[in-house]
Amino acid sequence: MIRHSNFIQKTPEITFFKSKKHKKPIFSILIPTWNNLNFLKLCINSLEKNSRYQHQIILHINDGTDGTIDWVKKNGFDFSHSKENIGICLALNASSTLANTDYIVYFNDDMYACPDWDYWLLREVKRQPSDYFFLSSTMIEPRDSNNSCVIAPYDFGDHPNQFKEKELLNSFKQFKKNDWTGATWPPNLVPKKLWDLVGGYSTEFSPGMYSDPDFSMKLWNVGVRNFKGVSKSRIYHFMSKSTKKINFKKFDGRSVFFRKWGISSNVFTTYYLKRGSNWSGSLGEPIINLRIRLKIFLTRMKLLFQQL
C-alpha cells in the first residue's frame, strides 16, 4: 500500500510492452516518466544521438495521458504502464523486469546525456575487479545547490523550449571535476545481478524520497565498496521537473531511512560513502566515533519526540 496522499492507496495493475528493436544493447536504461513528454523526448533524443553504443531504453509510464503512450509505442520502446502514478520505486522495479542486458542504468526524464556519457561509464565498468560496484555519471546543473557531486552553476536552460544545446555541447568538456566517491543519485549504473540480489528499489520509500541512499545502503550491506562518480560521463540536469509536481511533506523519508537502518541518511552518505569527496579508491569501514554516535542518538530522540 502506498501511504502518500498524492498517490493512490492501492497499486493499480501494471501492463508491460516488449519491443523487438534491440541489436545487442550494452545497457538497459530505465526511465520513469509522468506526463513529462517534452522533457522525455529531449532525454531520449540525447541518448540516441549522443551514445557511442546501442542500449535498451525502457520506460515506466505513469498515467501518460499527455500523449506519452502513443509517442512511445510509435517509436518502439519497451515500457511498463500504470494508469495512475505509482512513484519512482515501483516504476523502476516494474520496468527492470524487461531488462535484457547485464547492466541497469537509472535515468530521469529531465536529463540530457552529453556525448560519450556511456563510453566513459563502460570504460569504468571494464576496470572493475569484480561485479561489486556502483557508478554514477556527473551532473551539470543550472543552479548551485551546495551539492559537491555536481558541476554547477552552469545554466543552459531549465526547459526544452529554452535549452541552449549548442552552448552545452561546446562547453561541457571544459568544466573541471575530479572523479568522486559516494554514488547514490541517477544517472547511475549497477550490474543487473546486484540489482536482483538486493531487490531493486525499496517500495517503503514510495513515492521515492530517500530511496537513492537506501539503494546504496542495500548495496553496502552485500559488500559493495566501490561507489564511484565518473567525471567524464556528463549529464545536463534540468533539476527535478517531475518531483516538483508532488508535495512530499507528508512523507518523511528521512525517518523511514533511520528506522530501517538505525542511522540517518546523512551519517551514511557522509561517513560511510564520503559522498562528494575526490575518488581515492574503494571505501573502507567507517570509524563510528563519539561524534557519530551522538548524531545517531540525537536523531533517535527527535523521532521519539515526534511520535509522542
Short mmCIF file of C-alpha atoms in Angstrom, two decimals:
data_model
loop_
_atom_site.label_atom_id
_atom_site.label_comp_id
_atom_site.label_asym_id
_atom_site.label_seq_id
_atom_site.Cartn_x
_atom_site.Cartn_y
_atom_site.Cartn_z
CA MET A 1 0.00 0.00 0.00
CA ILE A 2 1.26 3.48 -0.82
CA ARG A 3 0.78 5.93 2.03
CA HIS A 4 1.30 9.33 0.44
CA SER A 5 -1.89 11.31 -0.13
CA ASN A 6 -0.85 12.36 -3.65
CA PHE A 7 -0.69 8.70 -4.58
CA ILE A 8 -3.31 6.03 -4.86
CA GLN A 9 -3.89 3.84 -1.84
CA LYS A 10 -3.74 0.60 -3.80
CA THR A 11 -1.26 -0.21 -6.54
CA PRO A 12 -3.04 -0.42 -9.90
CA GLU A 13 -2.47 -3.09 -12.49
CA ILE A 14 0.80 -2.66 -14.38
CA THR A 15 0.93 -3.66 -18.02
CA PHE A 16 4.09 -4.48 -19.98
CA PHE A 17 5.01 -3.92 -23.63
CA LYS A 18 8.07 -5.50 -25.24
CA SER A 19 9.60 -4.21 -28.47
CA LYS A 20 11.71 -6.17 -30.95
CA LYS A 21 14.00 -3.21 -31.57
CA HIS A 22 17.20 -4.34 -29.88
CA LYS A 23 20.51 -5.26 -31.52
CA LYS A 24 22.92 -6.40 -28.84
CA PRO A 25 22.41 -3.49 -26.42
CA ILE A 26 25.04 -2.74 -23.77
CA PHE A 27 22.94 -1.09 -21.03
CA SER A 28 19.27 -1.35 -20.07
CA ILE A 29 18.28 2.27 -19.34
CA LEU A 30 15.27 2.65 -17.02
CA ILE A 31 13.39 5.96 -17.24
CA PRO A 32 10.33 6.60 -15.07
CA THR A 33 8.13 9.34 -16.51
CA TRP A 34 4.93 11.10 -15.51
CA ASN A 35 3.23 13.30 -18.12
CA ASN A 36 6.52 14.99 -18.97
CA LEU A 37 6.61 14.37 -22.71
CA ASN A 38 8.63 17.41 -23.81
CA PHE A 39 11.43 16.53 -21.41
CA LEU A 40 11.17 12.82 -22.21
CA LYS A 41 11.56 13.44 -25.95
CA LEU A 42 14.67 15.53 -25.36
CA CYS A 43 16.09 12.96 -22.95
CA ILE A 44 15.64 10.01 -25.30
CA ASN A 45 16.85 12.02 -28.28
CA SER A 46 20.06 12.76 -26.40
CA LEU A 47 20.51 9.09 -25.53
CA GLU A 48 20.06 8.07 -29.15
CA LYS A 49 22.35 10.66 -30.73
CA ASN A 50 24.99 11.08 -28.02
CA SER A 51 25.58 7.46 -27.00
CA ARG A 52 28.52 5.65 -28.53
CA TYR A 53 26.82 2.25 -28.14
CA GLN A 54 23.37 0.79 -28.63
CA HIS A 55 21.24 0.49 -25.49
CA GLN A 56 17.86 -0.87 -24.46
CA ILE A 57 15.63 2.04 -23.41
CA ILE A 58 12.83 1.01 -21.04
CA LEU A 59 10.25 3.40 -19.67
CA HIS A 60 7.68 3.19 -16.96
CA ILE A 61 4.81 5.48 -17.90
CA ASN A 62 2.79 6.83 -15.01
CA ASP A 63 -0.59 7.89 -16.38
CA GLY A 64 0.65 9.01 -19.80
CA THR A 65 -2.49 10.88 -20.83
CA ASP A 66 -0.37 13.72 -22.25
CA GLY A 67 0.43 11.65 -25.36
CA THR A 68 3.40 9.79 -23.88
CA ILE A 69 1.96 6.31 -24.54
CA ASP A 70 1.24 6.98 -28.22
CA TRP A 71 4.68 8.52 -28.75
CA VAL A 72 6.49 5.65 -27.03
CA LYS A 73 4.56 2.99 -28.96
CA LYS A 74 5.21 4.80 -32.23
CA ASN A 75 8.93 4.83 -31.54
CA GLY A 76 9.09 1.20 -30.45
CA PHE A 77 10.49 1.40 -26.93
CA ASP A 78 9.96 -1.19 -24.23
CA PHE A 79 7.76 0.08 -21.43
CA SER A 80 5.57 -0.71 -18.48
CA HIS A 81 2.47 1.36 -17.73
CA SER A 82 0.19 2.16 -14.82
CA LYS A 83 -2.94 4.25 -15.25
CA GLU A 84 -2.06 6.23 -12.14
CA ASN A 85 1.20 7.47 -10.65
CA ILE A 86 2.86 4.68 -8.66
CA GLY A 87 6.02 6.63 -7.84
CA ILE A 88 9.66 6.04 -8.66
CA CYS A 89 10.37 2.83 -6.72
CA LEU A 90 7.60 0.67 -8.19
CA ALA A 91 8.17 2.26 -11.59
CA LEU A 92 11.84 1.25 -11.60
CA ASN A 93 11.10 -2.26 -10.36
CA ALA A 94 8.40 -2.76 -12.98
CA SER A 95 10.50 -1.53 -15.89
CA SER A 96 13.53 -3.52 -14.72
CA THR A 97 11.68 -6.79 -15.38
CA LEU A 98 12.03 -6.02 -19.12
CA ALA A 99 15.81 -5.57 -18.94
CA ASN A 100 17.84 -7.94 -21.12
CA THR A 101 21.42 -6.73 -20.59
CA ASP A 102 23.97 -7.23 -17.81
CA TYR A 103 23.84 -3.60 -16.63
CA ILE A 104 20.97 -1.44 -15.42
CA VAL A 105 21.16 2.33 -15.73
CA TYR A 106 18.63 4.54 -13.95
CA PHE A 107 17.97 7.80 -15.77
CA ASN A 108 15.47 10.60 -15.05
CA ASP A 109 13.38 12.12 -17.82
CA ASP A 110 14.60 15.66 -17.01
CA MET A 111 18.17 14.83 -18.02
CA TYR A 112 20.16 15.29 -21.22
CA ALA A 113 23.00 12.86 -21.99
CA CYS A 114 26.16 14.57 -23.21
CA PRO A 115 28.24 12.87 -25.95
CA ASP A 116 30.05 9.67 -24.93
CA TRP A 117 28.42 9.56 -21.49
CA ASP A 118 28.12 5.79 -21.98
CA TYR A 119 31.67 5.28 -23.26
CA TRP A 120 33.16 6.61 -20.03
CA LEU A 121 30.82 4.52 -17.87
CA LEU A 122 31.57 1.34 -19.80
CA ARG A 123 35.29 2.11 -19.63
CA GLU A 124 34.98 2.27 -15.85
CA VAL A 125 32.93 -0.95 -15.78
CA LYS A 126 35.73 -2.78 -17.58
CA ARG A 127 38.24 -1.56 -14.99
CA GLN A 128 36.34 -3.02 -12.05
CA PRO A 129 37.95 -6.07 -10.38
CA SER A 130 34.53 -7.65 -9.72
CA ASP A 131 30.82 -7.04 -10.22
CA TYR A 132 30.53 -5.37 -6.82
CA PHE A 133 30.41 -1.72 -7.85
CA PHE A 134 28.01 1.18 -8.26
CA LEU A 135 28.73 4.04 -10.67
CA SER A 136 27.21 7.47 -11.26
CA SER A 137 27.55 9.93 -14.10
CA THR A 138 28.31 13.52 -13.15
CA MET A 139 25.50 16.04 -13.46
CA ILE A 140 25.83 19.61 -14.74
CA GLU A 141 23.16 21.79 -13.15
CA PRO A 142 21.94 25.33 -13.80
CA ARG A 143 21.80 26.33 -10.12
CA ASP A 144 24.13 25.83 -7.18
CA SER A 145 22.52 23.55 -4.56
CA ASN A 146 25.68 23.00 -2.47
CA ASN A 147 25.95 19.51 -3.92
CA SER A 148 29.64 18.62 -4.14
CA CYS A 149 28.89 15.77 -6.56
CA VAL A 150 27.71 18.04 -9.39
CA ILE A 151 29.14 20.72 -11.65
CA ALA A 152 27.27 23.99 -11.01
CA PRO A 153 26.08 26.61 -11.63
CA TYR A 154 26.17 26.40 -15.43
CA ASP A 155 22.81 27.46 -16.81
CA PHE A 156 21.93 26.10 -20.24
CA GLY A 157 18.18 26.44 -19.64
CA ASP A 158 15.58 24.84 -17.41
CA HIS A 159 13.08 23.77 -20.09
CA PRO A 160 13.39 22.22 -23.57
CA ASN A 161 12.00 25.41 -25.10
CA GLN A 162 14.88 27.42 -23.62
CA PHE A 163 17.56 24.73 -23.83
CA LYS A 164 20.90 26.05 -25.08
CA GLU A 165 22.01 22.73 -26.53
CA LYS A 166 24.78 24.02 -28.81
CA GLU A 167 26.31 26.03 -25.98
CA LEU A 168 26.27 22.98 -23.72
CA LEU A 169 27.86 20.75 -26.36
CA ASN A 170 30.60 23.32 -26.90
CA SER A 171 31.29 23.69 -23.19
CA PHE A 172 30.58 20.51 -21.20
CA LYS A 173 34.08 19.03 -21.55
CA GLN A 174 35.75 22.18 -20.26
CA PHE A 175 34.35 22.09 -16.73
CA LYS A 176 36.93 20.78 -14.28
CA LYS A 177 35.82 18.00 -11.97
CA ASN A 178 37.59 15.01 -10.44
CA ASP A 179 36.10 11.54 -10.16
CA TRP A 180 34.29 11.46 -6.84
CA THR A 181 33.06 8.97 -4.29
CA GLY A 182 29.62 8.26 -2.89
CA ALA A 183 27.40 7.29 -5.85
CA THR A 184 23.71 7.41 -4.99
CA TRP A 185 21.83 9.68 -7.41
CA PRO A 186 20.93 8.93 -11.01
CA PRO A 187 22.16 8.64 -13.61
CA ASN A 188 23.67 5.54 -12.08
CA LEU A 189 24.77 2.10 -13.23
CA VAL A 190 24.75 -1.23 -11.41
CA PRO A 191 25.26 -4.81 -12.60
CA LYS A 192 21.88 -6.49 -13.03
CA LYS A 193 22.95 -9.37 -10.80
CA LEU A 194 23.42 -6.86 -7.94
CA TRP A 195 20.09 -5.18 -8.74
CA ASP A 196 18.40 -8.56 -8.47
CA LEU A 197 20.34 -9.53 -5.35
CA VAL A 198 19.12 -6.51 -3.35
CA GLY A 199 15.64 -6.48 -4.88
CA GLY A 200 15.77 -3.18 -6.75
CA TYR A 201 14.38 -0.06 -5.09
CA SER A 202 12.54 -0.40 -1.78
CA THR A 203 8.82 0.37 -2.07
CA GLU A 204 8.54 1.52 1.56
CA PHE A 205 10.12 4.74 0.26
CA SER A 206 7.34 5.35 -2.27
CA PRO A 207 6.86 7.79 -3.84
CA GLY A 208 10.66 7.90 -3.85
CA MET A 209 12.30 10.33 -1.43
CA TYR A 210 15.39 8.76 0.21
CA SER A 211 15.13 5.67 -1.98
CA ASP A 212 18.52 6.56 -3.54
CA PRO A 213 20.62 6.36 -0.33
CA ASP A 214 18.56 3.33 0.69
CA PHE A 215 19.58 1.54 -2.51
CA SER A 216 23.22 2.42 -1.84
CA MET A 217 22.87 1.12 1.72
CA LYS A 218 21.48 -2.17 0.42
CA LEU A 219 24.49 -2.46 -1.88
CA TRP A 220 26.82 -1.60 1.02
CA ASN A 221 25.30 -4.39 3.10
CA VAL A 222 26.04 -7.02 0.44
CA GLY A 223 29.67 -5.94 0.23
CA VAL A 224 29.88 -3.16 -2.36
CA ARG A 225 32.64 -0.64 -1.56
CA ASN A 226 33.23 0.97 -4.96
CA PHE A 227 30.70 3.84 -5.14
CA LYS A 228 32.30 5.93 -7.86
CA GLY A 229 31.20 9.09 -9.65
CA VAL A 230 32.72 9.22 -13.14
CA SER A 231 33.60 12.80 -14.03
CA LYS A 232 33.86 12.39 -17.81
CA SER A 233 30.41 10.81 -18.06
CA ARG A 234 28.37 14.01 -18.04
CA ILE A 235 24.66 14.70 -17.97
CA TYR A 236 22.80 18.01 -18.01
CA HIS A 237 20.07 18.02 -15.36
CA PHE A 238 17.12 20.38 -15.66
CA MET A 239 16.60 19.84 -11.91
CA SER A 240 13.56 17.97 -10.60
CA LYS A 241 10.88 18.88 -13.12
CA SER A 242 8.79 15.82 -12.22
CA THR A 243 9.22 15.74 -8.44
CA LYS A 244 8.11 19.36 -8.17
CA LYS A 245 4.61 18.20 -9.13
CA ILE A 246 4.35 16.34 -5.83
CA ASN A 247 4.04 17.56 -2.26
CA PHE A 248 6.44 15.30 -0.36
CA LYS A 249 5.90 16.96 3.02
CA LYS A 250 3.53 14.24 4.18
CA PHE A 251 6.11 11.52 3.52
CA ASP A 252 9.08 11.59 5.87
CA GLY A 253 11.63 9.50 4.01
CA ARG A 254 14.36 10.63 6.40
CA SER A 255 12.59 8.94 9.31
CA VAL A 256 11.85 5.81 7.29
CA PHE A 257 15.57 5.51 6.49
CA PHE A 258 16.58 5.89 10.14
CA ARG A 259 14.04 3.37 11.41
CA LYS A 260 15.12 0.87 8.76
CA TRP A 261 18.89 1.14 9.16
CA GLY A 262 19.45 2.59 12.63
CA ILE A 263 21.48 5.53 11.30
CA SER A 264 20.49 8.67 9.44
CA SER A 265 20.92 9.10 5.71
CA ASN A 266 23.30 11.99 6.45
CA VAL A 267 25.55 9.79 8.60
CA PHE A 268 25.56 7.10 5.91
CA THR A 269 26.38 9.39 2.98
CA THR A 270 28.90 11.49 4.94
CA TYR A 271 30.83 8.90 6.98
CA TYR A 272 30.28 5.66 5.05
CA LEU A 273 30.10 6.82 1.42
CA LYS A 274 32.08 10.07 1.92
CA ARG A 275 29.85 11.44 -0.80
CA GLY A 276 31.31 14.21 -2.92
CA SER A 277 34.94 13.82 -1.89
CA ASN A 278 37.58 13.14 -4.55
CA TRP A 279 37.86 9.49 -5.53
CA SER A 280 40.71 7.73 -3.75
CA GLY A 281 39.76 4.08 -4.19
CA SER A 282 37.46 1.58 -2.57
CA LEU A 283 35.86 2.66 0.68
CA GLY A 284 36.94 1.20 3.99
CA GLU A 285 34.82 0.52 7.04
CA PRO A 286 33.68 3.72 8.79
CA ILE A 287 35.04 4.64 12.18
CA ILE A 288 31.99 5.07 14.41
CA ASN A 289 33.38 7.63 16.84
CA LEU A 290 31.67 9.53 19.64
CA ARG A 291 30.57 12.33 17.32
CA ILE A 292 28.76 9.91 15.01
CA ARG A 293 27.19 8.07 17.94
CA LEU A 294 25.91 11.40 19.27
CA LYS A 295 24.36 12.22 15.89
CA ILE A 296 22.61 8.83 15.87
CA PHE A 297 21.37 9.33 19.44
CA LEU A 298 20.01 12.82 18.72
CA THR A 299 18.20 11.58 15.62
CA ARG A 300 16.63 8.76 17.63
CA MET A 301 15.48 11.22 20.33
CA LYS A 302 14.00 13.51 17.68
CA LEU A 303 11.97 10.67 16.19
CA LEU A 304 10.73 9.60 19.62
CA PHE A 305 9.69 13.18 20.35
CA GLN A 306 7.79 13.34 17.05
CA GLN A 307 5.94 10.13 17.90
CA LEU A 308 4.96 11.50 21.33
#
